[in-house]
Each structure stands twice: as structure tokens, then as C-alpha cells.
Amino acid sequence: MKKFFNSLILLILVFFGLLYISKFDYILEGVSKIYFKGYTTAYLEDYKNFDNRKIPISKNPLTWKFHSNYNLFEIPKDFESYNKKNGTVAFLVIKNDSILFEKYYDGYGIKSMSNSFSMAKSIVSALLGKSIMQGHIKGLNQKVKDFFPEIKGEFADKLEVGHLSNMSSGMLWKEDYFNPFEVTASAYFVDDLSKLIIDQPIKYMPGKEFKYKSGATQLLGMVISKATGKNLSEYLYESFWDPMGFENKALWQIDSEKYGMEKAYCCIASNARDFARFGKLYKDFGKWNNKILLDSTFVTKSLNPVFDKDSEYGYGWWIDNYKNQKILLMRGHLGQYVILLPEKNLIFVRLGQQKEGKKVKSSFTEDIYSYIDFGIEIAKN
């Protein structure tokens, strides 16, 4: 038995040693930051284990208005049990720009920060719109090679900035959040994220079909940073965080202190009330308190399908039709949602530890519709 135990330890040491000297050395980071914490994938508070860049509170913080019926009604038992079953930590309903309802679970509260995951893609797309509005980027059709002439692949010359936002980049990339040997996991842990992205070839003709790839948004973030001469956190603060009166600081994960590149495809740690502000900005077509922060034409383009065949995505936003009404979503891993029902002037935010994985449509899981139904029912008050 002792001999077997010693052999097992030796095998484990050899395995980790091979990882260390191979292209999969980032897995050691994953083991220490995710797996040794008891998780098999990224989780809500994992930002605490990574390097981050701080986004300060607005110099003029603005508190949401509160509805006259704020939290004054009985919540259905099935709503409570559903949230507990799925690890919901925050559920927020905003009606006519006033908070009607909010509930927090598992020790989370109004100011608790949690990982946005891919909801950040919608925010990065907003930064694209801002950089075009300010003239840093000529337009959606500007070539990516104008900023990164070193990008690779047969179709690299054809890649436009807009392709990165509408998920038609043609980049060689497999979107997999659970396989530690895939590029998505590598992007989460490597020290030099920009190098990883530049090494991914543009293998297919861009602009032809929708293929959701985190690498595309990461390259978009790199383009915005180079075009503006600012890191993404700084540009986010001056473009939206400060003028929209964000009440709390946020943290944006970076690849490492050495390289300092934000994970543009994910990983802004904030809270339900502040995430909801981006819902209001897009609901109001780029206006915030009558000040134009985004061009309304860009917002309209963002909230409508780019492709007829895959009609669920615009520029950084998910799109659906449910019960004869348009539904718009910021969406992230494990069921992070900002949901807009523009026809009803409603915004729902759900943050949580997991989601129901059964797909009702090609890209939408059934939990989304459950939260919409709950939100609509609450909004009747």
C-alpha cells in the first residue's frame, strides 16, 4: 500500500510537472484559483483570486428612484423556491425607471459584488459605440488590421471591427467553459491574454454567420484600448460609470499586473442595481438624463438581429421574442442577466450561482423565461 501511495504521488508530481513545462501550464492557475476552491468552472466571487483594475464610484453618484409600492407586496412561494433552487443571489425589478422590487439571497446585499461574466460583452460593445462616436474608430467597417496588423489567418485582411461585436469574426475558437484544455479556459488564466488572442487565426470568412466566441470580444477590447490610448477600465469610467452616476466601485479582472489587459469578454464585478443602468441606457437609446452618451443609431443597430438565419444577436446584445413582445438581454455564464422589456418599460436583473441548462431555443435556456414571467407578475403591483 505504501509503495502504491508513493507511486501515486510521483505520478501526480510528474503530471503537474508536465503541465508546468507545456502549453497547458495555465491549468495550474485554474487548479489553485477554481478547482481547489471546490468549483469546476468560474464562479461569482472568483474575482477575489485574480488581479483586478478598480473602477471608482462616480464623482456625482445617482440613486435609483423607488416605486411607491417598493417591496410592499407578498412574493409567490414558487418564486422563492425557484430562486433558492437555482442559487439566485439577486433579483431586481425596475418599472418605469423606479425600483419596484429587489431581493437578495445567501448573504448577498445591495452593494455585494459578483462577476458579470459575459454581460461584460454588452458593455464592451457600448465602449465600441462610444469610441466611434468620439472618432477614435472610423466605424463598424474599419479593418482590425489598422490596429493589429499582426493578426493571422487566411481571412485576417477581411476582419472588420463590427464583426467582433456581432459575433461573425471567423476566428478559430471553441467556446467551452468547462474543458480546461480548451482556449476559453486558457484565456481565463494566462498572464498575457493579448498574445493568446493574436495567435488565434481568422480561419473563416468574417461577416457571414453568427458564431459566439469570447475571443472576438477580447480582440474588440484590445482594439478599443489601442484606438483610445486608454485601458478599458479608465475608458469605461469616463464614458459611462461617471456620467451615469454609478453608486459603487467595480473591479475588472486583468490578465496579470505585468500585462494589464482587461478580460474584455467577461469579468466586471459589480452589483444588480449598477448592472441595471446599462439596461436603462439602451432602453432609452443611448440617453441618460437627457444627455446623449451613445448614438441612437448605434443602439438601434445593437438591439436588432444582424443575420436572418441566426436572429438572436445584434451588437453585444441577445434578442428574442416572448409572448409577442421583444426581449433584450445582457447575458453571462451561470445565469447572469439584465433583461429589457422595452414595450413595458421594464428592466429585470438576475444574478446567481447556476442556471437551468435545458434549452428552449437554440441559445436560450428555460430559466430566462421563468425570470421574465416572475418579473412581469411582480410588475403588476
mmCIF file of C-alpha atoms in Angstrom:
data_model
loop_
_atom_site.group_PDB
_atom_site.id
_atom_site.type_symbol
_atom_site.label_atom_id
_atom_site.label_comp_id
_atom_site.label_asym_id
_atom_site.label_seq_id
_atom_site.Cartn_x
_atom_site.Cartn_y
_atom_site.Cartn_z
ATOM 1 C CA MET A 1 0.000 0.000 0.000
ATOM 2 C CA LYS A 2 2.817 2.386 0.885
ATOM 3 C CA LYS A 3 4.532 1.630 -2.414
ATOM 4 C CA PHE A 4 1.289 2.299 -4.285
ATOM 5 C CA PHE A 5 0.774 5.582 -2.415
ATOM 6 C CA ASN A 6 4.309 6.741 -3.200
ATOM 7 C CA SER A 7 3.848 5.830 -6.860
ATOM 8 C CA LEU A 8 0.594 7.750 -6.983
ATOM 9 C CA ILE A 9 2.244 10.854 -5.534
ATOM 10 C CA LEU A 10 5.055 10.516 -8.060
ATOM 11 C CA LEU A 11 2.570 10.273 -10.931
ATOM 12 C CA ILE A 12 0.750 13.366 -9.704
ATOM 13 C CA LEU A 13 4.015 15.286 -9.436
ATOM 14 C CA VAL A 14 5.031 14.191 -12.930
ATOM 15 C CA PHE A 15 1.617 15.206 -14.284
ATOM 16 C CA PHE A 16 1.807 18.698 -12.798
ATOM 17 C CA GLY A 17 5.421 18.974 -13.867
ATOM 18 C CA LEU A 18 4.462 18.239 -17.465
ATOM 19 C CA LEU A 19 1.695 20.817 -17.259
ATOM 20 C CA TYR A 20 4.178 23.378 -15.989
ATOM 21 C CA ILE A 21 6.509 22.976 -18.947
ATOM 22 C CA SER A 22 3.768 22.588 -21.557
ATOM 23 C CA LYS A 23 1.360 24.993 -23.238
ATOM 24 C CA PHE A 24 -1.169 23.938 -20.596
ATOM 25 C CA ASP A 25 0.734 25.461 -17.686
ATOM 26 C CA TYR A 26 -2.210 27.824 -17.104
ATOM 27 C CA ILE A 27 -4.141 24.812 -15.758
ATOM 28 C CA LEU A 28 -2.083 25.114 -12.586
ATOM 29 C CA GLU A 29 -3.628 28.555 -12.157
ATOM 30 C CA GLY A 30 -7.049 27.040 -12.675
ATOM 31 C CA VAL A 31 -6.419 24.343 -10.107
ATOM 32 C CA SER A 32 -5.389 26.853 -7.447
ATOM 33 C CA LYS A 33 -7.991 29.541 -8.209
ATOM 34 C CA ILE A 34 -11.020 27.447 -9.142
ATOM 35 C CA TYR A 35 -10.746 23.713 -8.503
ATOM 36 C CA PHE A 36 -9.111 23.919 -5.067
ATOM 37 C CA LYS A 37 -11.957 26.268 -4.099
ATOM 38 C CA GLY A 38 -14.448 23.484 -4.758
ATOM 39 C CA TYR A 39 -15.675 24.606 -8.202
ATOM 40 C CA THR A 40 -15.419 23.088 -11.674
ATOM 41 C CA THR A 41 -15.857 26.377 -13.533
ATOM 42 C CA ALA A 42 -15.592 30.113 -12.919
ATOM 43 C CA TYR A 43 -17.850 31.327 -10.099
ATOM 44 C CA LEU A 44 -19.448 34.542 -8.831
ATOM 45 C CA GLU A 45 -16.758 35.628 -6.394
ATOM 46 C CA ASP A 46 -13.702 34.301 -8.189
ATOM 47 C CA TYR A 47 -12.615 37.881 -8.951
ATOM 48 C CA LYS A 48 -11.085 37.834 -5.468
ATOM 49 C CA ASN A 49 -8.493 35.330 -6.732
ATOM 50 C CA PHE A 50 -7.340 37.394 -9.716
ATOM 51 C CA ASP A 51 -5.637 40.690 -10.448
ATOM 52 C CA ASN A 52 -8.188 43.452 -10.985
ATOM 53 C CA ARG A 53 -8.321 47.075 -12.049
ATOM 54 C CA LYS A 54 -10.555 49.344 -9.971
ATOM 55 C CA ILE A 55 -13.347 51.438 -11.481
ATOM 56 C CA PRO A 56 -14.160 54.199 -8.942
ATOM 57 C CA ILE A 57 -17.543 55.454 -7.786
ATOM 58 C CA SER A 58 -18.964 58.271 -9.904
ATOM 59 C CA LYS A 59 -17.996 61.761 -8.804
ATOM 60 C CA ASN A 60 -21.743 62.508 -8.789
ATOM 61 C CA PRO A 61 -23.466 59.282 -7.699
ATOM 62 C CA LEU A 62 -27.155 58.997 -8.533
ATOM 63 C CA THR A 63 -29.539 56.792 -6.570
ATOM 64 C CA TRP A 64 -32.311 54.979 -8.402
ATOM 65 C CA LYS A 65 -35.829 56.246 -7.753
ATOM 66 C CA PHE A 66 -38.102 53.928 -5.771
ATOM 67 C CA HIS A 67 -41.599 52.942 -6.809
ATOM 68 C CA SER A 68 -44.398 53.826 -4.395
ATOM 69 C CA ASN A 69 -45.066 50.072 -3.990
ATOM 70 C CA TYR A 70 -41.406 49.191 -3.393
ATOM 71 C CA ASN A 71 -41.271 45.719 -1.789
ATOM 72 C CA LEU A 72 -44.771 46.186 -0.332
ATOM 73 C CA PHE A 73 -46.352 43.015 -1.683
ATOM 74 C CA GLU A 74 -46.289 39.302 -0.997
ATOM 75 C CA ILE A 75 -43.916 37.258 -3.130
ATOM 76 C CA PRO A 76 -45.221 33.972 -4.596
ATOM 77 C CA LYS A 77 -43.804 30.886 -2.891
ATOM 78 C CA ASP A 78 -42.882 29.302 -6.212
ATOM 79 C CA PHE A 79 -40.743 32.361 -6.985
ATOM 80 C CA GLU A 80 -38.838 31.954 -3.717
ATOM 81 C CA SER A 81 -38.335 28.219 -4.129
ATOM 82 C CA TYR A 82 -37.202 28.652 -7.739
ATOM 83 C CA ASN A 83 -34.610 31.239 -6.756
ATOM 84 C CA LYS A 84 -33.275 29.113 -3.921
ATOM 85 C CA LYS A 85 -33.118 26.005 -6.107
ATOM 86 C CA ASN A 86 -31.080 27.834 -8.749
ATOM 87 C CA GLY A 87 -28.796 29.736 -6.396
ATOM 88 C CA THR A 88 -30.129 33.197 -7.185
ATOM 89 C CA VAL A 89 -28.287 35.866 -5.184
ATOM 90 C CA ALA A 90 -30.106 38.942 -6.525
ATOM 91 C CA PHE A 91 -33.372 39.644 -8.310
ATOM 92 C CA LEU A 92 -34.329 43.206 -9.210
ATOM 93 C CA VAL A 93 -37.376 44.646 -10.975
ATOM 94 C CA ILE A 94 -37.308 48.217 -12.302
ATOM 95 C CA LYS A 95 -40.618 49.607 -13.560
ATOM 96 C CA ASN A 96 -40.800 52.963 -15.315
ATOM 97 C CA ASP A 97 -37.231 53.707 -14.165
ATOM 98 C CA SER A 98 -38.053 53.120 -10.473
ATOM 99 C CA ILE A 99 -37.075 50.130 -8.347
ATOM 100 C CA LEU A 100 -40.268 48.204 -7.635
ATOM 101 C CA PHE A 101 -38.748 45.074 -6.124
ATOM 102 C CA GLU A 102 -35.407 43.651 -5.058
ATOM 103 C CA LYS A 103 -34.488 40.548 -3.116
ATOM 104 C CA TYR A 104 -31.095 39.163 -2.141
ATOM 105 C CA TYR A 105 -30.090 35.685 -1.001
ATOM 106 C CA ASP A 106 -27.177 33.737 0.511
ATOM 107 C CA GLY A 107 -25.677 36.714 2.313
ATOM 108 C CA TYR A 108 -25.642 38.989 -0.732
ATOM 109 C CA GLY A 109 -26.958 42.538 -0.492
ATOM 110 C CA ILE A 110 -27.425 45.798 -2.353
ATOM 111 C CA LYS A 111 -23.686 46.533 -2.546
ATOM 112 C CA SER A 112 -22.425 42.954 -2.938
ATOM 113 C CA MET A 113 -20.179 42.497 -5.949
ATOM 114 C CA SER A 114 -20.354 39.470 -8.211
ATOM 115 C CA ASN A 115 -18.912 38.514 -11.575
ATOM 116 C CA SER A 116 -20.737 39.771 -14.653
ATOM 117 C CA PHE A 117 -19.202 37.067 -16.825
ATOM 118 C CA SER A 118 -20.299 37.668 -20.435
ATOM 119 C CA MET A 119 -22.673 40.521 -19.596
ATOM 120 C CA ALA A 120 -19.430 42.457 -19.995
ATOM 121 C CA LYS A 121 -19.670 41.840 -23.747
ATOM 122 C CA SER A 122 -22.633 44.227 -23.914
ATOM 123 C CA ILE A 123 -20.626 46.828 -22.001
ATOM 124 C CA VAL A 124 -17.618 46.449 -24.298
ATOM 125 C CA SER A 125 -19.928 46.854 -27.277
ATOM 126 C CA ALA A 126 -21.140 50.107 -25.694
ATOM 127 C CA LEU A 127 -17.498 51.197 -25.480
ATOM 128 C CA LEU A 128 -17.195 50.437 -29.187
ATOM 129 C CA GLY A 129 -20.161 52.705 -29.867
ATOM 130 C CA LYS A 130 -18.598 55.421 -27.738
ATOM 131 C CA SER A 131 -15.218 55.152 -29.453
ATOM 132 C CA ILE A 132 -16.914 55.503 -32.852
ATOM 133 C CA MET A 133 -18.951 58.453 -31.581
ATOM 134 C CA GLN A 134 -15.759 60.169 -30.411
ATOM 135 C CA GLY A 135 -13.873 59.443 -33.624
ATOM 136 C CA HIS A 136 -11.301 57.041 -32.189
ATOM 137 C CA ILE A 137 -12.621 54.336 -34.524
ATOM 138 C CA LYS A 138 -13.862 55.298 -38.000
ATOM 139 C CA GLY A 139 -16.858 52.983 -37.950
ATOM 140 C CA LEU A 140 -18.017 49.382 -37.695
ATOM 141 C CA ASN A 141 -16.394 48.615 -41.037
ATOM 142 C CA GLN A 142 -12.871 49.761 -40.104
ATOM 143 C CA LYS A 143 -10.381 46.952 -40.542
ATOM 144 C CA VAL A 144 -8.951 45.332 -37.426
ATOM 145 C CA LYS A 145 -5.562 45.235 -39.158
ATOM 146 C CA ASP A 146 -5.456 49.023 -38.873
ATOM 147 C CA PHE A 147 -4.872 48.422 -35.167
ATOM 148 C CA PHE A 148 -3.252 44.991 -35.129
ATOM 149 C CA PRO A 149 -1.504 44.297 -38.442
ATOM 150 C CA GLU A 150 -0.056 41.136 -36.914
ATOM 151 C CA ILE A 151 -3.364 39.227 -36.714
ATOM 152 C CA LYS A 152 -3.163 35.900 -38.516
ATOM 153 C CA GLY A 153 -5.201 33.663 -40.751
ATOM 154 C CA GLU A 154 -6.401 33.352 -44.314
ATOM 155 C CA PHE A 155 -9.146 35.959 -43.835
ATOM 156 C CA ALA A 156 -7.432 38.364 -41.431
ATOM 157 C CA ASP A 157 -7.466 41.120 -44.079
ATOM 158 C CA LYS A 158 -11.271 40.926 -44.215
ATOM 159 C CA LEU A 159 -11.910 41.267 -40.479
ATOM 160 C CA GLU A 160 -13.777 44.449 -39.503
ATOM 161 C CA VAL A 161 -14.304 45.911 -36.046
ATOM 162 C CA GLY A 162 -18.063 45.340 -36.269
ATOM 163 C CA HIS A 163 -17.560 41.622 -36.877
ATOM 164 C CA LEU A 164 -16.039 41.359 -33.403
ATOM 165 C CA SER A 165 -19.144 42.841 -31.783
ATOM 166 C CA ASN A 166 -21.774 40.926 -33.766
ATOM 167 C CA MET A 167 -20.019 37.575 -33.402
ATOM 168 C CA SER A 168 -19.157 36.927 -37.029
ATOM 169 C CA SER A 169 -15.377 37.173 -36.669
ATOM 170 C CA GLY A 170 -14.403 33.906 -38.345
ATOM 171 C CA MET A 171 -11.849 33.374 -35.570
ATOM 172 C CA LEU A 172 -10.711 29.835 -34.808
ATOM 173 C CA TRP A 173 -12.111 29.456 -31.299
ATOM 174 C CA LYS A 174 -14.052 26.813 -29.369
ATOM 175 C CA GLU A 175 -16.377 28.270 -26.730
ATOM 176 C CA ASP A 176 -16.210 25.813 -23.821
ATOM 177 C CA TYR A 177 -16.362 26.883 -20.167
ATOM 178 C CA PHE A 178 -15.761 23.514 -18.549
ATOM 179 C CA ASN A 179 -12.964 21.820 -20.536
ATOM 180 C CA PRO A 180 -9.663 23.037 -19.030
ATOM 181 C CA PHE A 181 -7.771 22.195 -22.223
ATOM 182 C CA GLU A 182 -9.806 24.491 -24.494
ATOM 183 C CA VAL A 183 -8.846 28.041 -25.414
ATOM 184 C CA THR A 184 -11.677 29.632 -23.404
ATOM 185 C CA ALA A 185 -10.196 28.236 -20.194
ATOM 186 C CA SER A 186 -6.743 29.303 -21.308
ATOM 187 C CA ALA A 187 -7.987 32.880 -21.796
ATOM 188 C CA TYR A 188 -9.242 32.935 -18.219
ATOM 189 C CA PHE A 189 -5.871 32.111 -16.682
ATOM 190 C CA VAL A 190 -2.971 33.112 -18.960
ATOM 191 C CA ASP A 191 -0.714 36.011 -17.973
ATOM 192 C CA ASP A 192 -0.572 37.517 -21.472
ATOM 193 C CA LEU A 193 -4.082 37.436 -22.888
ATOM 194 C CA SER A 194 -3.329 39.677 -25.856
ATOM 195 C CA LYS A 195 -0.689 37.268 -27.154
ATOM 196 C CA LEU A 196 -3.132 34.378 -26.877
ATOM 197 C CA ILE A 197 -5.729 36.283 -28.894
ATOM 198 C CA ILE A 198 -3.321 37.423 -31.604
ATOM 199 C CA ASP A 199 -2.278 33.787 -32.038
ATOM 200 C CA GLN A 200 -5.854 32.714 -32.894
ATOM 201 C CA PRO A 201 -6.180 32.746 -36.697
ATOM 202 C CA ILE A 202 -9.093 34.230 -38.621
ATOM 203 C CA LYS A 203 -9.819 30.940 -40.330
ATOM 204 C CA TYR A 204 -13.246 31.624 -41.828
ATOM 205 C CA MET A 205 -14.683 34.496 -43.842
ATOM 206 C CA PRO A 206 -15.870 37.184 -41.384
ATOM 207 C CA GLY A 207 -19.337 38.688 -41.581
ATOM 208 C CA LYS A 208 -21.044 35.596 -42.959
ATOM 209 C CA GLU A 209 -22.599 33.879 -39.954
ATOM 210 C CA PHE A 210 -23.144 34.173 -36.223
ATOM 211 C CA LYS A 211 -20.704 32.154 -34.112
ATOM 212 C CA TYR A 212 -20.447 33.193 -30.469
ATOM 213 C CA LYS A 213 -16.776 33.482 -29.480
ATOM 214 C CA SER A 214 -15.319 35.165 -26.423
ATOM 215 C CA GLY A 215 -12.066 35.657 -28.293
ATOM 216 C CA ALA A 216 -13.818 38.068 -30.652
ATOM 217 C CA THR A 217 -14.872 40.364 -27.813
ATOM 218 C CA GLN A 218 -11.394 40.160 -26.329
ATOM 219 C CA LEU A 219 -9.891 41.325 -29.609
ATOM 220 C CA LEU A 220 -12.521 44.078 -29.712
ATOM 221 C CA GLY A 221 -11.416 45.237 -26.274
ATOM 222 C CA MET A 222 -7.833 45.323 -27.481
ATOM 223 C CA VAL A 223 -8.862 47.426 -30.485
ATOM 224 C CA ILE A 224 -10.772 49.902 -28.298
ATOM 225 C CA SER A 225 -7.863 50.222 -25.894
ATOM 226 C CA LYS A 226 -5.383 50.851 -28.697
ATOM 227 C CA ALA A 227 -7.714 53.266 -30.510
ATOM 228 C CA THR A 228 -8.392 55.378 -27.414
ATOM 229 C CA GLY A 229 -4.946 55.089 -25.838
ATOM 230 C CA LYS A 230 -6.595 54.104 -22.550
ATOM 231 C CA ASN A 231 -7.155 50.911 -20.645
ATOM 232 C CA LEU A 232 -10.735 49.658 -20.757
ATOM 233 C CA SER A 233 -11.435 50.394 -17.094
ATOM 234 C CA GLU A 234 -10.392 54.024 -17.497
ATOM 235 C CA TYR A 235 -12.415 54.411 -20.683
ATOM 236 C CA LEU A 236 -15.460 52.756 -19.092
ATOM 237 C CA TYR A 237 -15.279 55.146 -16.152
ATOM 238 C CA GLU A 238 -15.109 58.323 -18.216
ATOM 239 C CA SER A 239 -17.633 57.134 -20.820
ATOM 240 C CA PHE A 240 -20.367 55.664 -18.633
ATOM 241 C CA TRP A 241 -19.534 54.961 -14.988
ATOM 242 C CA ASP A 242 -19.006 58.590 -14.056
ATOM 243 C CA PRO A 243 -21.669 60.348 -16.195
ATOM 244 C CA MET A 244 -24.307 57.711 -15.327
ATOM 245 C CA GLY A 245 -23.765 58.207 -11.602
ATOM 246 C CA PHE A 246 -22.713 54.694 -10.624
ATOM 247 C CA GLU A 247 -23.000 54.464 -6.839
ATOM 248 C CA ASN A 248 -20.413 51.768 -6.266
ATOM 249 C CA LYS A 249 -16.919 50.926 -7.360
ATOM 250 C CA ALA A 250 -16.370 47.956 -9.630
ATOM 251 C CA LEU A 251 -13.466 45.664 -10.404
ATOM 252 C CA TRP A 252 -12.482 44.468 -13.851
ATOM 253 C CA GLN A 253 -10.269 41.390 -13.997
ATOM 254 C CA ILE A 254 -6.991 41.755 -15.866
ATOM 255 C CA ASP A 255 -4.741 39.018 -17.171
ATOM 256 C CA SER A 256 -1.835 39.996 -14.889
ATOM 257 C CA GLU A 257 -0.195 43.007 -13.292
ATOM 258 C CA LYS A 258 2.610 42.655 -15.830
ATOM 259 C CA TYR A 259 0.457 42.961 -18.962
ATOM 260 C CA GLY A 260 -2.623 44.668 -17.508
ATOM 261 C CA MET A 261 -5.142 43.720 -20.197
ATOM 262 C CA GLU A 262 -8.762 43.580 -19.056
ATOM 263 C CA LYS A 263 -10.675 40.400 -19.773
ATOM 264 C CA ALA A 264 -12.971 42.205 -22.175
ATOM 265 C CA TYR A 265 -15.159 39.180 -22.794
ATOM 266 C CA CYS A 266 -16.102 38.874 -19.127
ATOM 267 C CA CYS A 267 -15.453 39.627 -15.534
ATOM 268 C CA ILE A 268 -16.653 43.007 -14.302
ATOM 269 C CA ALA A 269 -17.510 42.632 -10.619
ATOM 270 C CA SER A 270 -20.423 44.895 -9.724
ATOM 271 C CA ASN A 271 -23.970 44.658 -8.327
ATOM 272 C CA ALA A 272 -27.549 44.325 -9.548
ATOM 273 C CA ARG A 273 -28.508 47.999 -9.297
ATOM 274 C CA ASP A 274 -25.458 49.178 -11.214
ATOM 275 C CA PHE A 275 -25.662 46.491 -13.900
ATOM 276 C CA ALA A 276 -29.257 47.651 -14.457
ATOM 277 C CA ARG A 277 -28.025 51.101 -15.513
ATOM 278 C CA PHE A 278 -26.820 49.684 -18.824
ATOM 279 C CA GLY A 279 -30.301 48.295 -19.366
ATOM 280 C CA LYS A 280 -31.771 51.758 -18.891
ATOM 281 C CA LEU A 281 -29.145 53.340 -21.169
ATOM 282 C CA TYR A 282 -30.064 51.009 -24.029
ATOM 283 C CA LYS A 283 -33.793 51.181 -23.293
ATOM 284 C CA ASP A 284 -33.524 54.942 -23.712
ATOM 285 C CA PHE A 285 -31.482 54.630 -26.931
ATOM 286 C CA GLY A 286 -28.243 55.982 -25.530
ATOM 287 C CA LYS A 287 -29.626 58.857 -23.467
ATOM 288 C CA TRP A 288 -29.020 59.286 -19.759
ATOM 289 C CA ASN A 289 -30.944 62.098 -18.063
ATOM 290 C CA ASN A 290 -31.384 63.760 -21.459
ATOM 291 C CA LYS A 291 -27.654 63.644 -22.179
ATOM 292 C CA ILE A 292 -26.585 61.647 -25.234
ATOM 293 C CA LEU A 293 -23.936 59.115 -24.206
ATOM 294 C CA LEU A 294 -24.366 56.785 -27.194
ATOM 295 C CA ASP A 295 -25.544 57.422 -30.714
ATOM 296 C CA SER A 296 -29.151 56.216 -31.038
ATOM 297 C CA THR A 297 -28.407 54.716 -34.459
ATOM 298 C CA PHE A 298 -25.728 52.514 -32.925
ATOM 299 C CA VAL A 299 -28.075 51.462 -30.109
ATOM 300 C CA THR A 300 -30.830 50.605 -32.589
ATOM 301 C CA LYS A 301 -28.406 48.536 -34.642
ATOM 302 C CA SER A 302 -27.217 46.798 -31.464
ATOM 303 C CA LEU A 303 -30.734 45.769 -30.470
ATOM 304 C CA ASN A 304 -31.748 44.237 -33.790
ATOM 305 C CA PRO A 305 -30.573 40.988 -35.401
ATOM 306 C CA VAL A 306 -27.618 41.149 -37.765
ATOM 307 C CA PHE A 307 -28.358 37.863 -39.535
ATOM 308 C CA ASP A 308 -31.697 36.476 -40.706
ATOM 309 C CA LYS A 309 -30.714 32.871 -40.047
ATOM 310 C CA ASP A 310 -29.365 33.420 -36.522
ATOM 311 C CA SER A 311 -31.637 36.204 -35.394
ATOM 312 C CA GLU A 312 -30.862 36.102 -31.673
ATOM 313 C CA TYR A 313 -27.916 38.526 -31.604
ATOM 314 C CA GLY A 314 -27.216 42.125 -32.551
ATOM 315 C CA TYR A 315 -24.093 44.036 -31.490
ATOM 316 C CA GLY A 316 -23.299 42.778 -27.997
ATOM 317 C CA TRP A 317 -26.946 42.087 -27.093
ATOM 318 C CA TRP A 318 -29.129 38.973 -27.191
ATOM 319 C CA ILE A 319 -32.545 39.325 -28.827
ATOM 320 C CA ASP A 320 -35.708 37.256 -28.504
ATOM 321 C CA ASN A 321 -39.471 37.449 -28.858
ATOM 322 C CA TYR A 322 -41.514 36.046 -25.994
ATOM 323 C CA LYS A 323 -45.289 36.174 -25.713
ATOM 324 C CA ASN A 324 -45.440 38.637 -28.604
ATOM 325 C CA GLN A 325 -43.035 41.136 -27.091
ATOM 326 C CA LYS A 326 -39.402 41.938 -27.793
ATOM 327 C CA ILE A 327 -36.918 40.762 -25.185
ATOM 328 C CA LEU A 328 -33.353 42.129 -24.992
ATOM 329 C CA LEU A 329 -30.650 40.631 -22.816
ATOM 330 C CA MET A 330 -27.200 41.133 -21.423
ATOM 331 C CA ARG A 331 -26.244 37.573 -20.564
ATOM 332 C CA GLY A 332 -23.475 35.814 -18.668
ATOM 333 C CA HIS A 333 -22.241 32.403 -17.526
ATOM 334 C CA LEU A 334 -24.273 30.691 -14.784
ATOM 335 C CA GLY A 335 -27.325 32.832 -15.486
ATOM 336 C CA GLN A 336 -26.322 36.463 -15.037
ATOM 337 C CA TYR A 337 -28.992 38.520 -16.780
ATOM 338 C CA VAL A 338 -30.057 42.078 -17.429
ATOM 339 C CA ILE A 339 -33.385 41.683 -19.241
ATOM 340 C CA LEU A 340 -35.183 44.521 -21.033
ATOM 341 C CA LEU A 341 -38.851 44.551 -21.978
ATOM 342 C CA PRO A 342 -38.842 47.903 -23.774
ATOM 343 C CA GLU A 343 -42.543 47.836 -24.676
ATOM 344 C CA LYS A 344 -43.434 47.571 -20.974
ATOM 345 C CA ASN A 345 -40.639 49.867 -19.741
ATOM 346 C CA LEU A 346 -39.325 47.073 -17.514
ATOM 347 C CA ILE A 347 -35.807 46.001 -16.545
ATOM 348 C CA PHE A 348 -35.091 42.773 -14.664
ATOM 349 C CA VAL A 349 -31.722 41.781 -13.213
ATOM 350 C CA ARG A 350 -30.982 38.263 -12.045
ATOM 351 C CA LEU A 351 -27.599 37.243 -10.622
ATOM 352 C CA GLY A 352 -26.854 33.747 -9.383
ATOM 353 C CA GLN A 353 -24.724 30.673 -8.888
ATOM 354 C CA GLN A 354 -26.264 28.475 -11.582
ATOM 355 C CA LYS A 355 -28.945 28.290 -14.241
ATOM 356 C CA GLU A 356 -31.311 25.701 -15.601
ATOM 357 C CA GLY A 357 -29.433 24.356 -18.571
ATOM 358 C CA LYS A 358 -32.287 22.962 -20.660
ATOM 359 C CA LYS A 359 -32.512 24.935 -23.891
ATOM 360 C CA VAL A 360 -35.916 26.028 -25.111
ATOM 361 C CA LYS A 361 -34.476 27.688 -28.208
ATOM 362 C CA SER A 362 -31.078 27.438 -29.865
ATOM 363 C CA SER A 363 -29.403 29.895 -27.490
ATOM 364 C CA PHE A 364 -31.922 30.428 -24.681
ATOM 365 C CA THR A 365 -32.405 28.290 -21.589
ATOM 366 C CA GLU A 366 -35.775 27.897 -19.889
ATOM 367 C CA ASP A 367 -34.758 29.811 -16.766
ATOM 368 C CA ILE A 368 -34.704 33.061 -18.768
ATOM 369 C CA TYR A 369 -38.418 32.765 -19.449
ATOM 370 C CA SER A 370 -39.135 31.842 -15.842
ATOM 371 C CA TYR A 371 -37.445 35.037 -14.643
ATOM 372 C CA ILE A 372 -39.331 37.054 -17.250
ATOM 373 C CA ASP A 373 -42.640 35.567 -16.098
ATOM 374 C CA PHE A 374 -41.807 36.238 -12.442
ATOM 375 C CA GLY A 375 -40.746 39.787 -13.272
ATOM 376 C CA ILE A 376 -43.903 40.526 -15.248
ATOM 377 C CA GLU A 377 -46.054 39.157 -12.428
ATOM 378 C CA ILE A 378 -44.254 41.327 -9.872
ATOM 379 C CA ALA A 379 -44.563 44.357 -12.158
ATOM 380 C CA LYS A 380 -48.364 44.132 -11.967
ATOM 381 C CA ASN A 381 -48.118 45.642 -8.474
#
